[in-house]
Each structure stands twice: as C-alpha cells, then as structure tokens.
CSV table of C-alpha atoms and ligand atoms in Angstrom, one decimal:
chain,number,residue,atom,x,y,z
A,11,UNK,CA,0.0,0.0,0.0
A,12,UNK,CA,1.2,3.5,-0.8
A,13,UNK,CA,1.9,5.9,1.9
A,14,UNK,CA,0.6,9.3,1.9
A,15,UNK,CA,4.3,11.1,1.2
A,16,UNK,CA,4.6,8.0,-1.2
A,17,UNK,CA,1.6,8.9,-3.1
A,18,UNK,CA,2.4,12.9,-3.4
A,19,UNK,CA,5.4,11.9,-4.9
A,20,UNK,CA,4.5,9.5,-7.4
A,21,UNK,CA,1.4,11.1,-8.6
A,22,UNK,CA,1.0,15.0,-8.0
A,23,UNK,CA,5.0,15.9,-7.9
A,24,UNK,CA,6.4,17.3,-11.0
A,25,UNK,CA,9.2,19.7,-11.4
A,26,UNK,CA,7.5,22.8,-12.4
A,27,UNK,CA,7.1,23.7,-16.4
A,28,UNK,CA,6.1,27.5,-16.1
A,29,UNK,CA,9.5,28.2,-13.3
A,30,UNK,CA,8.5,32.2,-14.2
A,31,UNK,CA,5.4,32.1,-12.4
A,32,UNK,CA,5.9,29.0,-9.7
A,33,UNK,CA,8.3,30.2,-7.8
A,34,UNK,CA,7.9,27.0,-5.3
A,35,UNK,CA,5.3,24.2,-6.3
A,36,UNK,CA,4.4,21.0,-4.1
A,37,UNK,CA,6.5,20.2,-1.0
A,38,UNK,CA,6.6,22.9,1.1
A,39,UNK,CA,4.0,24.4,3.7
A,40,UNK,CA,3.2,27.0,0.8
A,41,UNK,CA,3.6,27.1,-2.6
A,42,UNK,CA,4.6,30.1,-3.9
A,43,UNK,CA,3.0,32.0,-7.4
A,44,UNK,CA,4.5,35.1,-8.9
A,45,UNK,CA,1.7,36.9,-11.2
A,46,UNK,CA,2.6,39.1,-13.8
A,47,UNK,CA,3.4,42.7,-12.5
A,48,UNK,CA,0.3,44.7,-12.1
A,49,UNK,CA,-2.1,42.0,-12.4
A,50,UNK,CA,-4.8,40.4,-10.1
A,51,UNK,CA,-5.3,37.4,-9.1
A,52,UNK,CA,-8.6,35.5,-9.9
A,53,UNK,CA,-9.5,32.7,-7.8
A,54,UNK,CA,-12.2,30.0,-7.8
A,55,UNK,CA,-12.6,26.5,-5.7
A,56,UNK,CA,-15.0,23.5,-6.7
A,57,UNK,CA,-15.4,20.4,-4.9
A,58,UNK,CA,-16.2,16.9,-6.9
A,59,UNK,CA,-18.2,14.5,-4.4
A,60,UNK,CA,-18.5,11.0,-5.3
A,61,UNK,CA,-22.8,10.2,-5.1
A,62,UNK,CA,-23.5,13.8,-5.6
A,63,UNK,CA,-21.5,15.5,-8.8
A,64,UNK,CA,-20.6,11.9,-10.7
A,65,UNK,CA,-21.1,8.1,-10.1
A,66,UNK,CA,-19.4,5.7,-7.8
A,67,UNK,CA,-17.2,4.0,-9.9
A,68,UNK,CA,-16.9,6.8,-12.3
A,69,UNK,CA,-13.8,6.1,-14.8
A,70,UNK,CA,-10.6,8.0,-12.8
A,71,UNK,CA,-9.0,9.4,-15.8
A,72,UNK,CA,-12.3,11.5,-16.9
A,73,UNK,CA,-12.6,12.1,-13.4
A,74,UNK,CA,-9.6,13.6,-13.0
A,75,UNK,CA,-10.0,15.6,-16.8
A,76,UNK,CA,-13.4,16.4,-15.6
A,77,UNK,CA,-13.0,18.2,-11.7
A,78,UNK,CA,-9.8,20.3,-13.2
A,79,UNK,CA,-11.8,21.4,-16.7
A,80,UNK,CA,-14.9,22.8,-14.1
A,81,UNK,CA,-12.5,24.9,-12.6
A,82,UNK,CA,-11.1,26.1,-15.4
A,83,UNK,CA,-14.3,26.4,-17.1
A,84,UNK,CA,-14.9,29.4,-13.8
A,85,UNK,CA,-11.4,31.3,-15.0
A,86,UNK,CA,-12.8,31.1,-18.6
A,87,UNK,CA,-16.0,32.9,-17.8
A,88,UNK,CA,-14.3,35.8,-15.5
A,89,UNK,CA,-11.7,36.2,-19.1
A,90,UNK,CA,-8.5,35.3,-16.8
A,91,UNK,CA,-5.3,33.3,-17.8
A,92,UNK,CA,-4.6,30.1,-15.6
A,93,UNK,CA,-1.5,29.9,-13.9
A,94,UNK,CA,-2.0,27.5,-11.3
A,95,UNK,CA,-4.1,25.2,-9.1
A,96,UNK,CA,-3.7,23.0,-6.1
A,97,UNK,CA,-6.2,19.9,-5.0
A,98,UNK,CA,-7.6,18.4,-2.0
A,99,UNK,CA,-8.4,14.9,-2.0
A,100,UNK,CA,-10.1,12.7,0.3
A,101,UNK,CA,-9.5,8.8,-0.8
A,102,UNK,CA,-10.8,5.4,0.3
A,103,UNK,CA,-7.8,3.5,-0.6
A,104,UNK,CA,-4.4,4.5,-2.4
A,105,UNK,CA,-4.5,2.3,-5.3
A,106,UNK,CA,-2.5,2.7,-8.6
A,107,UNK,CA,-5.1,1.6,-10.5
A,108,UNK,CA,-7.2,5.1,-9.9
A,109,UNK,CA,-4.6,7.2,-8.8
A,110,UNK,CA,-2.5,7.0,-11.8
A,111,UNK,CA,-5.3,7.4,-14.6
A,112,UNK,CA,-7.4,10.2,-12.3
A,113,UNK,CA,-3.5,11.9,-12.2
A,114,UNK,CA,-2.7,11.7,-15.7
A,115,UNK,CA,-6.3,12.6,-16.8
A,116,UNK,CA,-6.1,15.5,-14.5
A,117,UNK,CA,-2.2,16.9,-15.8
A,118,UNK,CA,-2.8,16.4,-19.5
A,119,UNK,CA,-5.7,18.9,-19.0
A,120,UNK,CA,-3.6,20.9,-17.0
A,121,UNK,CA,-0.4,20.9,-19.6
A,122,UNK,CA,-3.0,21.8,-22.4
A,123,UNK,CA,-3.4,25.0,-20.3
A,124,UNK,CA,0.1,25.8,-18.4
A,125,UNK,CA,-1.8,25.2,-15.3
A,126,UNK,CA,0.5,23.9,-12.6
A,127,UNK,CA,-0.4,21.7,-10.0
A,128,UNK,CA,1.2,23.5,-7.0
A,129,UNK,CA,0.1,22.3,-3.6
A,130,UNK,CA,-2.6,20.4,-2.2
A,131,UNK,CA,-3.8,17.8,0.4
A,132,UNK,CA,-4.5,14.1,1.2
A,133,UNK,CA,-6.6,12.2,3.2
A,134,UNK,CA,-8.4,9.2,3.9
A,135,UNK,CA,-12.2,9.2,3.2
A,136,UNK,CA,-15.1,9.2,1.1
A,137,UNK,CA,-14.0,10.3,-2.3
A,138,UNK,CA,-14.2,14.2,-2.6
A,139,UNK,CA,-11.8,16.2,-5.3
A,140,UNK,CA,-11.4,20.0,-4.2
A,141,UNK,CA,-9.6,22.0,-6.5
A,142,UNK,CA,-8.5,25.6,-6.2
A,143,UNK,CA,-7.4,27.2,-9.2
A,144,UNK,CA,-5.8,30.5,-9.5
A,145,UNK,CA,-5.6,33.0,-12.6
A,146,UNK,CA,-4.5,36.1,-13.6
A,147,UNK,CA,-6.0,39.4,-14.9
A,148,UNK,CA,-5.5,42.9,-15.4
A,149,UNK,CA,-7.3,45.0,-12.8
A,150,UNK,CA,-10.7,46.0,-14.9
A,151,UNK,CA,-10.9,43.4,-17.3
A,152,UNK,CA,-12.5,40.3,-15.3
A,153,UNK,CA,-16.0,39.9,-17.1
A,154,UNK,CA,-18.0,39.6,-14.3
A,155,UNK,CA,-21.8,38.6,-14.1
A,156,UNK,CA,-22.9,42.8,-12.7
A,157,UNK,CA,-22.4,44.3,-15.5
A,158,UNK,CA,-24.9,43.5,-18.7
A,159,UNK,CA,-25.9,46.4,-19.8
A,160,UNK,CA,-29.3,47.3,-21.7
A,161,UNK,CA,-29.2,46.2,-25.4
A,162,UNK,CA,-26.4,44.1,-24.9
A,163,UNK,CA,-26.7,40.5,-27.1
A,164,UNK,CA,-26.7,37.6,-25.7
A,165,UNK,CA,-24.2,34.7,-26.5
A,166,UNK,CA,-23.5,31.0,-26.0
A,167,UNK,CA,-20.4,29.1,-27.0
A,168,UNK,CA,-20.7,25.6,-28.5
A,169,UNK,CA,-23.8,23.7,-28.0
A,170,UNK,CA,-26.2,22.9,-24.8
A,171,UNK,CA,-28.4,20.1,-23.5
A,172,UNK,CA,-25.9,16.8,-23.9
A,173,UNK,CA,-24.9,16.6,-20.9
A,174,UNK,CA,-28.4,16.5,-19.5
A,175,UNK,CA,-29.4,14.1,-22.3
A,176,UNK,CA,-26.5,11.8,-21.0
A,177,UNK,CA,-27.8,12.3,-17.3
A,178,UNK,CA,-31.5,11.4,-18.7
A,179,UNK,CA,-30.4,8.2,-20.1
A,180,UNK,CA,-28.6,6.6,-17.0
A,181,UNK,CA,-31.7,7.4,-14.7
A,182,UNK,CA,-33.4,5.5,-17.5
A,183,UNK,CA,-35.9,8.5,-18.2
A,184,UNK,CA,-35.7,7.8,-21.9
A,185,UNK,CA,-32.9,5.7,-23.9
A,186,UNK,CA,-30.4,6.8,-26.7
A,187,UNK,CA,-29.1,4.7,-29.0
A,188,UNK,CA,-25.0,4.1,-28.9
A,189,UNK,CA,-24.1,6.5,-31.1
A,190,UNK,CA,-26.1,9.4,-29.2
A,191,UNK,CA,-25.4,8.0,-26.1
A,192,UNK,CA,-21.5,8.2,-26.3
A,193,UNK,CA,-21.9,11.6,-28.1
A,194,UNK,CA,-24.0,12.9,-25.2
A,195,UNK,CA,-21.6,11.2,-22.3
A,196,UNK,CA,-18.5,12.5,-23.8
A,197,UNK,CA,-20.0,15.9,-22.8
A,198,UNK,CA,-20.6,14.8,-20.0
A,199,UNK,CA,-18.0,13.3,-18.6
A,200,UNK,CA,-15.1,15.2,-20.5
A,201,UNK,CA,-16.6,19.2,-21.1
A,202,UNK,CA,-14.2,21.4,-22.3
A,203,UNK,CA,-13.3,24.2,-20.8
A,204,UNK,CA,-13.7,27.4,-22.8
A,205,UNK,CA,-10.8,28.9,-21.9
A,206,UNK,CA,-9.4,31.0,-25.1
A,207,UNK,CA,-12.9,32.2,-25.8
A,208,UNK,CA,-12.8,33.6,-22.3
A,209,UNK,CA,-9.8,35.4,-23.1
A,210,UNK,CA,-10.4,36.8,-26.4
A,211,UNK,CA,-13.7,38.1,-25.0
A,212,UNK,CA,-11.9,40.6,-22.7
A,213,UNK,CA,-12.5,44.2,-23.5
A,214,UNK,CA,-15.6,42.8,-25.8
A,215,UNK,CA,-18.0,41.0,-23.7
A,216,UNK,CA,-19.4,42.9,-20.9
A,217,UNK,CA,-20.7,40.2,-18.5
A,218,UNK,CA,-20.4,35.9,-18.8
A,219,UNK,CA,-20.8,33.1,-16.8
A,220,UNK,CA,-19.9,29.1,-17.0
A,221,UNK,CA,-23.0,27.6,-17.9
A,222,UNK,CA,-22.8,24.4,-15.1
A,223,UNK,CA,-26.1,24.5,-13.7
A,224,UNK,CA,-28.3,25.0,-16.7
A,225,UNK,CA,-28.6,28.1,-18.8
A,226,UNK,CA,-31.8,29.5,-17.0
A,227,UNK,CA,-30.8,29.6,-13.6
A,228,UNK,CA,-27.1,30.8,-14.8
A,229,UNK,CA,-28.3,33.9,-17.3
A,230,UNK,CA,-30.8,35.0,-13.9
A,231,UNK,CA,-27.1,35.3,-11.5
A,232,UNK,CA,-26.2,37.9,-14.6
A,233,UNK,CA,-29.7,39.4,-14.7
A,234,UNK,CA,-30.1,39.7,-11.0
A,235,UNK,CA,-26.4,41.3,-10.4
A,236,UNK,CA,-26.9,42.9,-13.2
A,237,UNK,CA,-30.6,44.4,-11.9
A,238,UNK,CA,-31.7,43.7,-15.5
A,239,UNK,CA,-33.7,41.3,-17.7
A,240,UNK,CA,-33.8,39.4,-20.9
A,241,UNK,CA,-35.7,37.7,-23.7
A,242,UNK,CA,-34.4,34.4,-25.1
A,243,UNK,CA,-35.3,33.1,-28.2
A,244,UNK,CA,-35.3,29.2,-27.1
A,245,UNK,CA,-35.5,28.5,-30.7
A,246,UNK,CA,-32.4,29.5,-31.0
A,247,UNK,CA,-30.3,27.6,-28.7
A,248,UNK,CA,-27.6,25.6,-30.4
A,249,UNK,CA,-28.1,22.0,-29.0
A,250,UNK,CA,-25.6,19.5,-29.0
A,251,UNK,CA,-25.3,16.7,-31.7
A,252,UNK,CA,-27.5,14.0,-29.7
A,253,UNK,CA,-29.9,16.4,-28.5
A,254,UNK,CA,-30.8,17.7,-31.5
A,255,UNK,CA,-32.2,14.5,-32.8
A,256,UNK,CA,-34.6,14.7,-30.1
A,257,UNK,CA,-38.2,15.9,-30.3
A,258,UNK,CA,-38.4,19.8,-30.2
A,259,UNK,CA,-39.8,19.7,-26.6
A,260,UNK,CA,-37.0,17.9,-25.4
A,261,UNK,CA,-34.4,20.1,-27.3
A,262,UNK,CA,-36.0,23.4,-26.1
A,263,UNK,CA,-36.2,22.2,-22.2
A,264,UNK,CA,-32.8,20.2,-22.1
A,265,UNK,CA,-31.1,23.6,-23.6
A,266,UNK,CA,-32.0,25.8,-21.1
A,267,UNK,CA,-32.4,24.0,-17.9
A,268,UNK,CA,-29.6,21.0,-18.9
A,269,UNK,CA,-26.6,22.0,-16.5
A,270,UNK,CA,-22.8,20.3,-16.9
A,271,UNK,CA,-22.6,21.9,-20.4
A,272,UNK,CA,-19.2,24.1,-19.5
A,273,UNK,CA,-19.8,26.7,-22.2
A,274,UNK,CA,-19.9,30.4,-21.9
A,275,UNK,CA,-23.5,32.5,-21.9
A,276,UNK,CA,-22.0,36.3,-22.5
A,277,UNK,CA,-23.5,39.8,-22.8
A,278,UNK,CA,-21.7,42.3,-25.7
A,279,UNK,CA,-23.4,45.6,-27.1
A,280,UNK,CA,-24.8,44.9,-30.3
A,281,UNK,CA,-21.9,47.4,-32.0
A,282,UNK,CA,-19.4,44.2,-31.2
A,283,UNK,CA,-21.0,41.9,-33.2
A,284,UNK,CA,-18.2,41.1,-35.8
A,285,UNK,CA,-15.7,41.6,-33.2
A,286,UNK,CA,-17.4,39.1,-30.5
A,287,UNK,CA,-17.7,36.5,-34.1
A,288,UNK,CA,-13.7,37.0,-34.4
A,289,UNK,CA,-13.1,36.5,-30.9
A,290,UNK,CA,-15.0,33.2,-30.9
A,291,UNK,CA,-13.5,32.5,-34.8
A,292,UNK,CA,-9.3,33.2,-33.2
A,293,UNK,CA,-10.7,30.8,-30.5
A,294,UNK,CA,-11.9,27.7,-32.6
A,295,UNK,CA,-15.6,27.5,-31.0
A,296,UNK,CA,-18.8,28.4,-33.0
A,297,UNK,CA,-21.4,31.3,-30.4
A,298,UNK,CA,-24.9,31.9,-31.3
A,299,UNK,CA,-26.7,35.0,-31.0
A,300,UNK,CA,-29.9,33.8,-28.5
A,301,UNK,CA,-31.2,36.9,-27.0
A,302,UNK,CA,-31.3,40.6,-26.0
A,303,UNK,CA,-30.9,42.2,-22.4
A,304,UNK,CA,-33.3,44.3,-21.6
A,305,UNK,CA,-34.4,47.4,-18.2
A,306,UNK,CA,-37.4,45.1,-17.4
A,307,UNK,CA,-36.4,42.6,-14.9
A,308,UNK,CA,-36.8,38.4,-15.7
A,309,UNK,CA,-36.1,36.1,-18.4
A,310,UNK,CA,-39.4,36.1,-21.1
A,311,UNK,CA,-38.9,33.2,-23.6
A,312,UNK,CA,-40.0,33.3,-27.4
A,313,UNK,CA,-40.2,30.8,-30.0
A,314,UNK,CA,-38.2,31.2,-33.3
A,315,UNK,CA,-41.3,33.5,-34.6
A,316,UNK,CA,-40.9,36.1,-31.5
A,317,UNK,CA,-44.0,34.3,-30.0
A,318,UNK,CA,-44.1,34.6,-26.5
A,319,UNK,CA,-43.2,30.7,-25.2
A,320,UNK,CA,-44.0,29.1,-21.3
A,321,UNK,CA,-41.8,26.4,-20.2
A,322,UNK,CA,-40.6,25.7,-16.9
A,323,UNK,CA,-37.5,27.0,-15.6
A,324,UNK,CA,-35.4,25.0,-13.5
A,325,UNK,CA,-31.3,25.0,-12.4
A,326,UNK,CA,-29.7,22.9,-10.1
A,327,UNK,CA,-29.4,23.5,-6.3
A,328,UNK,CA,-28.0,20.5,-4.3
A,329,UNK,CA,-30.2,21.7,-2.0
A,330,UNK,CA,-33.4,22.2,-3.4
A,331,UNK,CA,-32.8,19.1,-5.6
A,332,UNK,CA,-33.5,15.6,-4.9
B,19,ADP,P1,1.0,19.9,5.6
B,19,ADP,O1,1.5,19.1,6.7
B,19,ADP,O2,1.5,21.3,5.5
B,19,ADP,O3,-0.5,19.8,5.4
B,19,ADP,P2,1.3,17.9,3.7
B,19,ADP,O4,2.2,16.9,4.4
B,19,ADP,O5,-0.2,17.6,3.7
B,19,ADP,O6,1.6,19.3,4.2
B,19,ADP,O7,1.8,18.0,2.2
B,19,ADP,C1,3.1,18.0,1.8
B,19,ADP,C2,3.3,18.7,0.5
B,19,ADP,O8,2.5,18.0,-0.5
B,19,ADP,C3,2.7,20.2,0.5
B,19,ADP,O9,3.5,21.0,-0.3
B,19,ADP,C4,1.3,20.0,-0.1
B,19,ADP,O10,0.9,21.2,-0.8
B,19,ADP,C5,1.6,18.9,-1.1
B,19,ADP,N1,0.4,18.0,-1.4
B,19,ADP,C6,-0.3,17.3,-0.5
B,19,ADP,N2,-1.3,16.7,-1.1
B,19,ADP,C7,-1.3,17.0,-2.4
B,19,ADP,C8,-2.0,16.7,-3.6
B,19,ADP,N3,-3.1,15.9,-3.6
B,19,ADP,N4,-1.6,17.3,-4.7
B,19,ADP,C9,-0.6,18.1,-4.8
B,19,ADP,N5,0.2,18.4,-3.8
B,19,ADP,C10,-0.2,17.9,-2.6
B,20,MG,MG1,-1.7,18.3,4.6
C-alpha cells in the first residue's frame, strides 16, 4: 500500500514547467505563485463529491479531466489566464489503479493549459476532489456577471443540452441509442473548458458566466447582479449533436435548464457583433446570437417566430434538488 508522502510523490510531484510564475510548487508548507506585474489574481474553488457530482465507480481518468476542466471552465467565464491550481483529496484506498489514470487525466488537462499543480492535500475518506485554481488578470478586465448592460446580445459558445441528455439516459428516463449515447456522455464526462474564448472576450464582452447549472438559472445570476432582464429566443439555442435528434420539446427544455454543459452565456453591445464572431473564430468554437438584455427585470422566452413561449425553468441546487 502506498503511503501518503509515497503517493504525493509519485502522482502529483512534478518539477515545475512554467518556473516564471511558480516560484515554489508541491513540497513545502506554501507554494509560492508570482503573477505578472500589475495583475490580479482571480481565484475560484470547486469540490467533486462522489454520489452527488458523478457516479461511484466513475472512470478515474475522466474524473480527474473532468473536476480540473470545471474549474477552469470558472477562469474562462471571468476572461482570466490560468496559472496554477492546487487539490484536495479525500480517498478510500491509495491504489494505482485510480490514482495513476485520475492523475494523468487531470495533468494532461492541465499541460493543455500551463496550469501547474502546485500544492494540495491528502486524506483518507469518502471520495471528494477540491480543487483551487488560480488565474491572472488585469485589474478592470474580469467579465463579471454585474455588469450587462441594456441592449447588450446575448451569446452561447458551442452547443447545450448533452450533458443532461447523458444524465437522462442513465436514470433511464428515456434511452439513446449508442451512437447518441457516447456523443452525449462524452460531454458529460469530458466538457471542455472554454478557456481562449474567455480570453479573447476581454475588452468585448461585458458580462459571462460558465453555464454548469443550466442556462436559465445561470443567465438569472447575470440578470439579478446585473438588476436587468432578458428575452431568449429558445429557438435559437444551439443543442448538441445528440440532443438535436430529439423531439423539439425535449431540445428546447434540455437547452436551457440542462446543466454540466461548461460553455460560456455572454453579454456584448450589439456594435461588437463582428468583433465578439472574431473572438470566438481566433478561439476555434462556433457562439450563437440567443437573445437581448433588456431594463425590465426576468427572463421572457420566445419561440423562433418572437412568440411569447412558457416552459418551466429550473437549475440545479443541491439543496433544493433531490
Ligand atoms: P501539511 O503538513 O502542511 O499539510 P502535507 O504533508 O499535507 O503538508 O503535504 C506535503 C506537501 O505536498 C505540501 O507541499 C502539499 O501542498 C503537497 N500536497 C499534499 N497533497 C497534495 C495533492 N493531492 N496534490 C498536490 N500536492 C499535494
Ligand atoms: Mg496536509
């Protein structure tokens, strides 16, 4: 059996690739991170609990892909550039067979971005992946969910809905066939974080947000810090590959309710348009054009005619939720 120090070593030790910035990774009481001159930090934790965010027996190596790409996805929608992260992890057992797939799964995700792992800590217990993940950003330029501004479009990066379609068919509510199923899991289980979108957005995009808990709820945190409203054209929501060959209810509910989508929902004045279409074009993902903010307060839905459209809104809260 590995012991703790064994296990650090082995699996989350590497001699730091970005030495500017790290000025002392794993192996100390502190790590220590240099940001650029002049720029702020931006910093954002999420916590991975086996039963409650994925499966027991989830596969390690998405895992690990998986709880590093949510917190990335949260530097993506505030525009910042990752520098670093470290993780807390509670464990049953060391074994090899998790630790080094969840590990590599976790720091190939990581090397895509220059994100260093630098710091953490290990226990024994229920499995429950914390990560903290720090960024950097010029003071000013953070896209932050208070301030839409009347008349601003409304964006979405990539494609919604999968991910809930995934969800759907291992409670069994409906079934996919292989094809959509792996289509709609691989969203699930591996989302990409939008991460150069986020930055080329800076100085274009007024507010954003990650869409993880479904695109209703997520758009309200910008309309309620923003003290503004919206309408959405629900028609308009891009859906992913496998949701779209489902029947139009479907589609429209599982796009803007689905949650674990990762992509970015953005504000930009209308005068950006071309410039918001380069920024996603430099960044290799396709955004749609879904909406307007508006001074009246709430979210009004309308179907692809401008028809006023009811459907019920619902987001994730562990709380609320069953
Ligand atoms: P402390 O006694 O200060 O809590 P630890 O003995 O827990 O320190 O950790 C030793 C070193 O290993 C520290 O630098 C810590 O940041 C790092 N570390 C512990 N667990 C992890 C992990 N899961 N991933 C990366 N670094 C870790
Ligand atoms: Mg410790």
């Amino acid at each position: 059996m590995l012991s703790e120090f064994d296990l650090i070593a082995r699996y989350f030790t590497r001699s730091p690739r970005e030495a500017g910035r790290i000025a002392l990774g794993v192996g100390d009481d502190c790590a220590l991170l240099s940001p650029s001159p002049g720029m702020q930090l931006a910093i954002s934790s999420d916590m991975l609990v086996e039963g409650r965010h994925f499966f027991a027996h989830a596969d390690a190596r998405k895992l690990g892909h998986k709880c590093l790409a949510v917190n990335l996805s949260d530097l993506a929608a505030m525009g910042a550039t990752p520098l670093a992260f470290t993780l807390a992890l509670a464990l049953p057992q060391a074994r090899d067979e998790w630790l080094e797939p969840f590990s590599q799964g976790m720091l190939a995700l990581a090397d895509r971005y220059g994100c260093e792992l630098i710091g953490g800590d290990t226990t024994k217990g229920p499995l429950n992946i914390c990560i903290t993940i720090f960024g950097e950003i010029a003071p000013g330029a953070a896209l932050r969910r208070d301030r839409a501004q009347v008349g601003d479009d409304i964006w979405i990066s990539g494609t919604l809905g999968d991910a809930r379609l995934a969800l759907a068919a291992y409670r069994k509510e409906l079934e996919l066939d292989p094809v959509a199923l792996e289509t709609a899991s691989e969203r699930m289980h591996r989302p990409t974080p939008r991460v150069e979108l986020g930055i080329a957005l800076r100085g274009i995009a007024h507010a954003a947000i990650d869409v993880s808990d479904g695109l209703s709820g997520d758009l309200g945190h910008i309309l309620e810090q923003s003290g503004l409203g919206a309408t959405l054209d629900v028609d308009a929501l891009p859906v992913g590959a496998a949701l779209a060959q489902q029947p139009q209810d479907l589609k429209r509910r599982f796009a803007l309710n689905g949650g674990d989508d990762y992509e970015l929902c953005f504000s930009a004045p209308s005068a950006k348009h071309s410039a918001v279409l380069a920024a996603a074009r430099s960044a290799g993902i396709a955004v749609t054009r879904v909406g307007v903010i508006e001074a009246e307060q709430g979210l009004r839905l309308t179907d692809a005619g401008g028809a006023p459209l009811q459907l019920p809104l619902s987001s994730f809260d562990h709380f609320a939720s069953p």
